Every structure is written in C-alpha cells, then in structure tokens.
Amino acid sequence: APGSHGISGVVVYVEGSKSAPKPKTVIDNAQCRYAPHVAVVDVGAPFTIRNSDRFLHNTHGKTHAGQSIFNIALPMKDMKVEKKLTKPGPYALSCDVHGWMKGWVYALEGQIASVSAVDGTFKLSEVETGPQILRFWHETLGERTLSVSVLGDKPTTIEMRFEEKN
C-alpha cells in the first residue's frame, strides 16, 4: 500500500516446520502476466500452468542459476499443463514470446509458508509455540533470516526489513 513500505512477493517460511500439503497451485498466463507473480509449491507436488489468453504463451522454467528445466508451449486459450519440481529453491518463469513476462515458483519441502501481499503483510498459521527461525526470499533483494519467539495462542507480529547488505 502507498506509504506502507511493504514488499510484495516475499516468500516466508518456517525453517524445519511441516505443514499440511499446500493447496494445488495454478500459475496463469493471464493478460500477458504470470498470476500469481510468486507462488509456493511443495517439492514433488503437481502444479498447473494455464493460458487464459487467446494467443500463444510459453512458460519457460529455469533454476535460479539459469538452467532450463522445462519449456511449455501453450498456444490456445484454456490450455493447461501439470509440472512438478524435484528440488527445493526458487525457479524463474519467463515467456520467450513476451519478454516482459516474469514470475517465480519457490519449491519447499513441506514447510509452513506464505507469500507477502501487496502491502508486505503475510500470515503463517499453525506455527509451534517457542523459538522459530523464519526464512525470507525475494527475487531481487535476496535471502534473510530472522529468529522469532512465537507466543502460544496469541498472534505474533514481526517486522522484517530488507536492509542493504554491507
């Protein structure tokens, strides 16, 4: 939100935690953008890539290091393809037809996770009481870690800043 200084699209997860399987993710090629721009999936769990536009898109998935792992052509509206990721970490998505289309899928090994909203807020449910380590990842700002203490049934509010690294 204007003036909030929040950062959207930050993957937040609880190190060493285990969650119920995440809902099935759909990454849509819609209005020449990836929706959502950043998604979280579990390693080995299928997710869907869909084309909601009436023209050709392709979804090219690459490791953070740039190694191509899939390149799917979706020439017609409403076409869908399922994919799985075999290793944890961030995967870049791009459309070779429309160079401005960029997105990310972050694969986790079942950890409790969230992606920050437009105003930078996020919510993690069912986190155990006590000390926890939160991991943060952003496509351009990198990774950060924060130790927090979760207080039983009460919501725990934290603020994480992506300060410039020295």
mmCIF file of C-alpha atoms in Angstrom:
data_model
loop_
_atom_site.group_PDB
_atom_site.id
_atom_site.type_symbol
_atom_site.label_atom_id
_atom_site.label_comp_id
_atom_site.label_asym_id
_atom_site.label_seq_id
_atom_site.Cartn_x
_atom_site.Cartn_y
_atom_site.Cartn_z
ATOM 1 C CA ALA A 1 0.000 0.000 0.000
ATOM 2 C CA PRO A 2 1.255 3.528 -0.646
ATOM 3 C CA GLY A 3 3.332 4.724 2.284
ATOM 4 C CA SER A 4 3.496 1.304 3.956
ATOM 5 C CA HIS A 5 6.969 0.478 2.655
ATOM 6 C CA GLY A 6 5.833 -3.147 2.476
ATOM 7 C CA ILE A 7 7.356 -5.516 -0.072
ATOM 8 C CA SER A 8 5.101 -7.849 -2.018
ATOM 9 C CA GLY A 9 6.140 -11.223 -3.356
ATOM 10 C CA VAL A 10 8.394 -12.203 -0.446
ATOM 11 C CA VAL A 11 8.394 -15.936 0.277
ATOM 12 C CA VAL A 12 8.330 -16.514 4.055
ATOM 13 C CA TYR A 13 8.716 -19.956 5.593
ATOM 14 C CA VAL A 14 9.388 -21.511 8.989
ATOM 15 C CA GLU A 15 12.651 -23.446 8.955
ATOM 16 C CA GLY A 16 12.258 -27.087 9.987
ATOM 17 C CA SER A 17 8.459 -26.920 10.117
ATOM 18 C CA LYS A 18 5.990 -29.287 8.477
ATOM 19 C CA SER A 19 2.622 -28.207 7.142
ATOM 20 C CA ALA A 20 -0.316 -29.998 5.643
ATOM 21 C CA PRO A 21 0.059 -30.328 1.859
ATOM 22 C CA LYS A 22 -0.382 -26.953 0.200
ATOM 23 C CA PRO A 23 -3.455 -26.376 -1.969
ATOM 24 C CA LYS A 24 -2.863 -27.115 -5.648
ATOM 25 C CA THR A 25 -1.233 -24.101 -7.251
ATOM 26 C CA VAL A 26 -2.303 -22.673 -10.608
ATOM 27 C CA ILE A 27 0.072 -20.317 -12.387
ATOM 28 C CA ASP A 28 -1.881 -18.470 -15.039
ATOM 29 C CA ASN A 29 -0.604 -16.780 -18.179
ATOM 30 C CA ALA A 30 -3.223 -14.025 -17.973
ATOM 31 C CA GLN A 31 -3.190 -10.590 -19.634
ATOM 32 C CA CYS A 32 0.474 -11.156 -20.512
ATOM 33 C CA ARG A 33 1.469 -11.612 -16.872
ATOM 34 C CA TYR A 34 2.012 -14.552 -14.545
ATOM 35 C CA ALA A 35 -0.654 -14.733 -11.861
ATOM 36 C CA PRO A 36 0.418 -15.037 -9.175
ATOM 37 C CA HIS A 37 3.800 -13.417 -9.759
ATOM 38 C CA VAL A 38 5.310 -15.553 -6.953
ATOM 39 C CA ALA A 39 3.919 -18.935 -5.909
ATOM 40 C CA VAL A 40 4.964 -21.529 -3.324
ATOM 41 C CA VAL A 41 4.693 -25.261 -4.047
ATOM 42 C CA ASP A 42 5.898 -28.416 -2.342
ATOM 43 C CA VAL A 43 8.709 -30.412 -3.950
ATOM 44 C CA GLY A 44 7.153 -33.284 -5.891
ATOM 45 C CA ALA A 45 3.601 -31.894 -5.760
ATOM 46 C CA PRO A 46 1.962 -31.169 -9.115
ATOM 47 C CA PHE A 47 1.053 -27.599 -10.007
ATOM 48 C CA THR A 48 -0.825 -26.355 -13.060
ATOM 49 C CA ILE A 49 0.355 -23.877 -15.670
ATOM 50 C CA ARG A 50 -2.584 -22.409 -17.619
ATOM 51 C CA ASN A 51 -3.036 -19.987 -20.514
ATOM 52 C CA SER A 52 -6.071 -17.713 -20.061
ATOM 53 C CA ASP A 53 -5.161 -15.520 -23.016
ATOM 54 C CA ARG A 54 -6.340 -16.099 -26.590
ATOM 55 C CA PHE A 55 -2.825 -16.226 -28.001
ATOM 56 C CA LEU A 56 0.419 -18.168 -27.666
ATOM 57 C CA HIS A 57 2.413 -18.107 -24.466
ATOM 58 C CA ASN A 58 5.167 -20.384 -23.364
ATOM 59 C CA THR A 59 6.259 -20.890 -19.786
ATOM 60 C CA HIS A 60 9.995 -21.417 -19.525
ATOM 61 C CA GLY A 61 11.109 -22.615 -16.082
ATOM 62 C CA LYS A 62 14.732 -22.208 -15.047
ATOM 63 C CA THR A 63 16.719 -22.763 -11.883
ATOM 64 C CA HIS A 64 17.977 -19.663 -10.092
ATOM 65 C CA ALA A 65 21.345 -20.374 -11.774
ATOM 66 C CA GLY A 66 19.676 -20.239 -15.216
ATOM 67 C CA GLN A 67 19.479 -23.956 -16.108
ATOM 68 C CA SER A 68 16.383 -24.714 -18.193
ATOM 69 C CA ILE A 69 14.169 -27.372 -16.585
ATOM 70 C CA PHE A 70 11.011 -27.073 -18.703
ATOM 71 C CA ASN A 71 9.690 -25.030 -21.623
ATOM 72 C CA ILE A 72 5.974 -25.461 -22.286
ATOM 73 C CA ALA A 73 4.132 -24.018 -25.278
ATOM 74 C CA LEU A 74 0.528 -23.055 -24.576
ATOM 75 C CA PRO A 75 -0.790 -21.874 -27.966
ATOM 76 C CA MET A 76 -4.520 -21.824 -27.161
ATOM 77 C CA LYS A 77 -6.784 -20.279 -24.539
ATOM 78 C CA ASP A 78 -7.544 -22.513 -21.546
ATOM 79 C CA MET A 79 -4.701 -24.965 -22.247
ATOM 80 C CA LYS A 80 -3.258 -26.492 -19.051
ATOM 81 C CA VAL A 81 -0.133 -28.496 -18.245
ATOM 82 C CA GLU A 82 0.943 -30.025 -14.929
ATOM 83 C CA LYS A 83 4.528 -29.855 -13.734
ATOM 84 C CA LYS A 84 6.476 -30.908 -10.615
ATOM 85 C CA LEU A 85 9.729 -29.590 -9.188
ATOM 86 C CA THR A 86 12.198 -32.095 -7.771
ATOM 87 C CA LYS A 87 14.482 -29.835 -5.712
ATOM 88 C CA PRO A 88 13.787 -27.023 -3.239
ATOM 89 C CA GLY A 89 14.517 -23.402 -4.073
ATOM 90 C CA PRO A 90 13.446 -20.593 -6.406
ATOM 91 C CA TYR A 91 12.634 -21.202 -10.079
ATOM 92 C CA ALA A 92 12.333 -18.340 -12.559
ATOM 93 C CA LEU A 93 9.466 -18.306 -15.045
ATOM 94 C CA SER A 94 9.537 -16.408 -18.310
ATOM 95 C CA CYS A 95 7.691 -16.266 -21.600
ATOM 96 C CA ASP A 96 10.017 -16.296 -24.608
ATOM 97 C CA VAL A 97 7.215 -14.789 -26.749
ATOM 98 C CA HIS A 98 6.599 -11.840 -24.388
ATOM 99 C CA GLY A 99 9.928 -10.910 -22.795
ATOM 100 C CA TRP A 100 8.387 -8.766 -20.055
ATOM 101 C CA MET A 101 6.545 -11.738 -18.543
ATOM 102 C CA LYS A 102 8.461 -12.840 -15.455
ATOM 103 C CA GLY A 103 7.424 -14.852 -12.416
ATOM 104 C CA TRP A 104 8.714 -17.244 -9.765
ATOM 105 C CA VAL A 105 7.866 -20.574 -8.198
ATOM 106 C CA TYR A 106 9.528 -21.366 -4.870
ATOM 107 C CA ALA A 107 9.637 -25.094 -4.062
ATOM 108 C CA LEU A 108 9.744 -26.116 -0.403
ATOM 109 C CA GLU A 109 9.989 -29.445 1.391
ATOM 110 C CA GLY A 110 6.635 -29.117 3.149
ATOM 111 C CA GLN A 111 7.445 -26.155 5.400
ATOM 112 C CA ILE A 112 4.780 -23.759 6.660
ATOM 113 C CA ALA A 113 4.962 -20.893 4.179
ATOM 114 C CA SER A 114 3.349 -17.765 2.814
ATOM 115 C CA VAL A 115 3.938 -15.080 0.175
ATOM 116 C CA SER A 116 3.629 -11.443 1.237
ATOM 117 C CA ALA A 117 0.703 -9.425 -0.088
ATOM 118 C CA VAL A 118 0.851 -6.120 -1.968
ATOM 119 C CA ASP A 119 1.222 -4.226 1.338
ATOM 120 C CA GLY A 120 4.011 -6.552 2.540
ATOM 121 C CA THR A 121 1.929 -8.396 5.126
ATOM 122 C CA PHE A 122 1.907 -12.174 5.472
ATOM 123 C CA LYS A 123 0.314 -14.779 7.714
ATOM 124 C CA LEU A 124 1.716 -18.117 8.850
ATOM 125 C CA SER A 125 -0.708 -20.495 10.547
ATOM 126 C CA GLU A 126 -0.125 -23.407 12.909
ATOM 127 C CA VAL A 127 3.408 -22.411 13.881
ATOM 128 C CA GLU A 128 4.572 -24.129 17.072
ATOM 129 C CA THR A 129 4.993 -22.075 20.241
ATOM 130 C CA GLY A 130 8.567 -21.148 21.121
ATOM 131 C CA PRO A 131 11.671 -20.053 19.236
ATOM 132 C CA GLN A 132 11.448 -20.327 15.440
ATOM 133 C CA ILE A 133 13.620 -19.324 12.521
ATOM 134 C CA LEU A 134 11.895 -17.563 9.639
ATOM 135 C CA ARG A 135 13.460 -17.549 6.196
ATOM 136 C CA PHE A 136 12.651 -14.805 3.695
ATOM 137 C CA TRP A 137 13.351 -14.782 -0.050
ATOM 138 C CA HIS A 138 12.731 -12.038 -2.619
ATOM 139 C CA GLU A 139 13.529 -12.169 -6.327
ATOM 140 C CA THR A 140 15.802 -9.103 -6.284
ATOM 141 C CA LEU A 141 16.545 -8.478 -2.583
ATOM 142 C CA GLY A 142 17.811 -11.987 -1.848
ATOM 143 C CA GLU A 143 17.511 -14.004 1.349
ATOM 144 C CA ARG A 144 17.246 -13.057 5.000
ATOM 145 C CA THR A 145 16.775 -14.976 8.263
ATOM 146 C CA LEU A 146 15.041 -13.846 11.438
ATOM 147 C CA SER A 147 14.787 -15.567 14.826
ATOM 148 C CA VAL A 148 11.395 -15.076 16.468
ATOM 149 C CA SER A 149 9.583 -16.285 19.557
ATOM 150 C CA VAL A 150 6.039 -17.486 18.918
ATOM 151 C CA LEU A 151 3.705 -16.829 21.843
ATOM 152 C CA GLY A 152 1.144 -19.626 22.183
ATOM 153 C CA ASP A 153 -2.401 -18.802 21.075
ATOM 154 C CA LYS A 154 -1.703 -15.094 20.620
ATOM 155 C CA PRO A 155 -0.824 -13.754 17.178
ATOM 156 C CA THR A 156 2.860 -12.891 16.952
ATOM 157 C CA THR A 157 3.574 -9.755 14.959
ATOM 158 C CA ILE A 158 7.011 -9.248 13.479
ATOM 159 C CA GLU A 159 8.636 -6.721 11.227
ATOM 160 C CA MET A 160 11.345 -7.806 8.819
ATOM 161 C CA ARG A 161 13.433 -5.260 6.945
ATOM 162 C CA PHE A 162 15.457 -5.943 3.852
ATOM 163 C CA GLU A 163 18.278 -3.599 4.802
ATOM 164 C CA GLU A 164 21.085 -3.138 2.325
ATOM 165 C CA LYS A 165 23.807 -5.713 2.955
ATOM 166 C CA ASN A 166 27.316 -4.419 3.567
#
